[in-house]
Amino acid sequence: MDKRQAQVQGDQEIYKLSPEVKRYSLVDAGFMETNKGSFRLEHPINGSSPYAARYYLRATVDKDLDSLKLAITDKSGLHNINMFKIKDTDKEVSDYRYLMNFLKEKNVLVK
């Protein structure tokens, strides 16, 4: 897999950084710039309330805008989770799909 491509553990979809991705489109989509210049998005994934989220989507784009990393983690952010194998996560999977579609609309990702 190319470094511009990433896949969440358990998901069949492979996402790629959009060729039109710009710094301002990342910031507009909710990414925060880190001290090292890369961009990170940490978004809660929960079908009913973001305050009670069990999972978080972590997306990282390097400062040169040519590398993408995606992961779904637990609340602590230390463990990668395959939420597609866990039962009763239909709402979370739906929320994840909605978020990925949002990032495609903002010209951050393409399938």
PDB file of C-alpha atoms in Angstrom:
ATOM      1  CA  MET A   1       0.000   0.000   0.000  1.00  0.00           C
ATOM      2  CA  ASP A   2       1.183   3.483  -0.937  1.00  0.00           C
ATOM      3  CA  LYS A   3       1.978   5.906   1.919  1.00  0.00           C
ATOM      4  CA  ARG A   4      -0.813   8.166   0.620  1.00  0.00           C
ATOM      5  CA  GLN A   5      -3.244   5.296   1.243  1.00  0.00           C
ATOM      6  CA  ALA A   6      -4.592   4.025   4.554  1.00  0.00           C
ATOM      7  CA  GLN A   7      -7.125   1.548   5.831  1.00  0.00           C
ATOM      8  CA  VAL A   8      -8.794   1.224   9.210  1.00  0.00           C
ATOM      9  CA  GLN A   9      -8.379  -2.177  10.814  1.00  0.00           C
ATOM     10  CA  GLY A  10     -11.309  -4.383   9.769  1.00  0.00           C
ATOM     11  CA  ASP A  11     -12.675  -2.001   7.119  1.00  0.00           C
ATOM     12  CA  GLN A  12     -12.789  -3.134   3.497  1.00  0.00           C
ATOM     13  CA  GLU A  13     -12.455   0.415   2.150  1.00  0.00           C
ATOM     14  CA  ILE A  14      -9.042   1.858   1.333  1.00  0.00           C
ATOM     15  CA  TYR A  15      -8.833   5.639   1.510  1.00  0.00           C
ATOM     16  CA  LYS A  16      -6.289   7.837  -0.191  1.00  0.00           C
ATOM     17  CA  LEU A  17      -5.311  11.460   0.289  1.00  0.00           C
ATOM     18  CA  SER A  18      -6.998  13.599  -2.306  1.00  0.00           C
ATOM     19  CA  PRO A  19      -4.649  15.084  -4.920  1.00  0.00           C
ATOM     20  CA  GLU A  20      -6.351  18.443  -4.235  1.00  0.00           C
ATOM     21  CA  VAL A  21      -5.768  18.336  -0.442  1.00  0.00           C
ATOM     22  CA  LYS A  22      -4.522  21.638   0.950  1.00  0.00           C
ATOM     23  CA  ARG A  23      -3.610  22.837   4.411  1.00  0.00           C
ATOM     24  CA  TYR A  24      -6.759  24.950   4.674  1.00  0.00           C
ATOM     25  CA  SER A  25      -9.007  22.033   3.656  1.00  0.00           C
ATOM     26  CA  LEU A  26      -7.523  19.966   6.501  1.00  0.00           C
ATOM     27  CA  VAL A  27      -8.111  22.755   9.024  1.00  0.00           C
ATOM     28  CA  ASP A  28     -11.625  23.278   7.651  1.00  0.00           C
ATOM     29  CA  ALA A  29     -12.361  19.570   8.193  1.00  0.00           C
ATOM     30  CA  GLY A  30     -11.315  19.738  11.863  1.00  0.00           C
ATOM     31  CA  PHE A  31      -7.655  18.761  11.738  1.00  0.00           C
ATOM     32  CA  MET A  32      -5.334  20.454  14.217  1.00  0.00           C
ATOM     33  CA  GLU A  33      -1.734  21.304  13.372  1.00  0.00           C
ATOM     34  CA  THR A  34       0.777  19.646  15.718  1.00  0.00           C
ATOM     35  CA  ASN A  35       4.041  21.133  16.960  1.00  0.00           C
ATOM     36  CA  LYS A  36       5.940  19.175  14.303  1.00  0.00           C
ATOM     37  CA  GLY A  37       3.759  20.570  11.519  1.00  0.00           C
ATOM     38  CA  SER A  38       1.679  17.491  10.780  1.00  0.00           C
ATOM     39  CA  PHE A  39      -2.112  17.499  10.979  1.00  0.00           C
ATOM     40  CA  ARG A  40      -4.148  15.308  13.328  1.00  0.00           C
ATOM     41  CA  LEU A  41      -7.862  14.673  13.623  1.00  0.00           C
ATOM     42  CA  GLU A  42      -9.257  12.927  16.698  1.00  0.00           C
ATOM     43  CA  HIS A  43     -13.002  12.517  16.365  1.00  0.00           C
ATOM     44  CA  PRO A  44     -15.332  10.582  18.695  1.00  0.00           C
ATOM     45  CA  ILE A  45     -17.297   7.780  17.095  1.00  0.00           C
ATOM     46  CA  ASN A  46     -20.591   7.111  18.792  1.00  0.00           C
ATOM     47  CA  GLY A  47     -23.976   6.663  17.245  1.00  0.00           C
ATOM     48  CA  SER A  48     -25.900   8.454  19.979  1.00  0.00           C
ATOM     49  CA  SER A  49     -23.705  10.902  21.937  1.00  0.00           C
ATOM     50  CA  PRO A  50     -20.157  12.203  21.390  1.00  0.00           C
ATOM     51  CA  TYR A  51     -19.802  12.590  25.159  1.00  0.00           C
ATOM     52  CA  ALA A  52     -20.125   8.851  25.721  1.00  0.00           C
ATOM     53  CA  ALA A  53     -17.920   7.744  22.831  1.00  0.00           C
ATOM     54  CA  ARG A  54     -16.270   4.345  23.120  1.00  0.00           C
ATOM     55  CA  TYR A  55     -14.141   4.741  19.992  1.00  0.00           C
ATOM     56  CA  TYR A  56     -12.183   7.532  18.323  1.00  0.00           C
ATOM     57  CA  LEU A  57     -11.074   7.984  14.746  1.00  0.00           C
ATOM     58  CA  ARG A  58      -7.479   9.159  14.522  1.00  0.00           C
ATOM     59  CA  ALA A  59      -6.315  10.504  11.197  1.00  0.00           C
ATOM     60  CA  THR A  60      -2.822  11.911  10.696  1.00  0.00           C
ATOM     61  CA  VAL A  61      -1.455  13.705   7.627  1.00  0.00           C
ATOM     62  CA  ASP A  62       2.223  14.642   7.572  1.00  0.00           C
ATOM     63  CA  LYS A  63       3.361  18.219   7.030  1.00  0.00           C
ATOM     64  CA  ASP A  64       4.252  17.602   3.364  1.00  0.00           C
ATOM     65  CA  LEU A  65       0.682  16.356   2.734  1.00  0.00           C
ATOM     66  CA  ASP A  66       1.937  13.103   1.228  1.00  0.00           C
ATOM     67  CA  SER A  67       1.351  10.530   3.987  1.00  0.00           C
ATOM     68  CA  LEU A  68      -1.895   9.353   5.611  1.00  0.00           C
ATOM     69  CA  LYS A  69      -2.477   7.215   8.704  1.00  0.00           C
ATOM     70  CA  LEU A  70      -5.901   6.080   9.936  1.00  0.00           C
ATOM     71  CA  ALA A  71      -6.865   4.187  13.085  1.00  0.00           C
ATOM     72  CA  ILE A  72      -9.834   3.575  15.327  1.00  0.00           C
ATOM     73  CA  THR A  73      -8.741   3.604  18.947  1.00  0.00           C
ATOM     74  CA  ASP A  74     -10.245   3.182  22.383  1.00  0.00           C
ATOM     75  CA  LYS A  75     -10.883   6.132  24.698  1.00  0.00           C
ATOM     76  CA  SER A  76      -7.266   6.232  25.885  1.00  0.00           C
ATOM     77  CA  GLY A  77      -5.950   6.275  22.314  1.00  0.00           C
ATOM     78  CA  LEU A  78      -3.409   3.566  23.114  1.00  0.00           C
ATOM     79  CA  HIS A  79      -5.092   0.540  21.549  1.00  0.00           C
ATOM     80  CA  ASN A  80      -6.215   0.085  17.954  1.00  0.00           C
ATOM     81  CA  ILE A  81      -9.697  -1.406  17.776  1.00  0.00           C
ATOM     82  CA  ASN A  82     -11.422  -3.436  15.083  1.00  0.00           C
ATOM     83  CA  MET A  83     -14.957  -2.213  15.758  1.00  0.00           C
ATOM     84  CA  PHE A  84     -16.245  -4.137  12.722  1.00  0.00           C
ATOM     85  CA  LYS A  85     -15.800  -7.427  14.626  1.00  0.00           C
ATOM     86  CA  ILE A  86     -17.482  -6.236  17.820  1.00  0.00           C
ATOM     87  CA  LYS A  87     -21.210  -6.928  18.011  1.00  0.00           C
ATOM     88  CA  ASP A  88     -23.734  -4.146  18.601  1.00  0.00           C
ATOM     89  CA  THR A  89     -21.600  -1.499  16.897  1.00  0.00           C
ATOM     90  CA  ASP A  90     -23.981  -0.729  14.025  1.00  0.00           C
ATOM     91  CA  LYS A  91     -24.483   2.872  15.165  1.00  0.00           C
ATOM     92  CA  GLU A  92     -20.735   3.409  15.525  1.00  0.00           C
ATOM     93  CA  VAL A  93     -20.040   1.969  12.074  1.00  0.00           C
ATOM     94  CA  SER A  94     -22.715   4.247  10.614  1.00  0.00           C
ATOM     95  CA  ASP A  95     -21.139   7.247  12.380  1.00  0.00           C
ATOM     96  CA  TYR A  96     -17.704   6.231  11.035  1.00  0.00           C
ATOM     97  CA  ARG A  97     -19.056   5.994   7.464  1.00  0.00           C
ATOM     98  CA  TYR A  98     -20.675   9.426   7.819  1.00  0.00           C
ATOM     99  CA  LEU A  99     -17.390  10.929   9.020  1.00  0.00           C
ATOM    100  CA  MET A 100     -15.423   9.382   6.147  1.00  0.00           C
ATOM    101  CA  ASN A 101     -17.977  10.738   3.647  1.00  0.00           C
ATOM    102  CA  PHE A 102     -17.586  14.172   5.257  1.00  0.00           C
ATOM    103  CA  LEU A 103     -13.805  13.991   4.728  1.00  0.00           C
ATOM    104  CA  LYS A 104     -14.383  13.057   1.086  1.00  0.00           C
ATOM    105  CA  GLU A 105     -16.722  16.044   0.616  1.00  0.00           C
ATOM    106  CA  LYS A 106     -14.053  18.355   2.080  1.00  0.00           C
ATOM    107  CA  ASN A 107     -11.525  17.066  -0.531  1.00  0.00           C
ATOM    108  CA  VAL A 108      -9.333  15.453   2.116  1.00  0.00           C
ATOM    109  CA  LEU A 109      -9.875  11.822   1.101  1.00  0.00           C
ATOM    110  CA  VAL A 110     -10.864   9.822  -1.958  1.00  0.00           C
ATOM    111  CA  LYS A 111     -11.741   6.121  -2.192  1.00  0.00           C
TER     112      LYS A 111
END
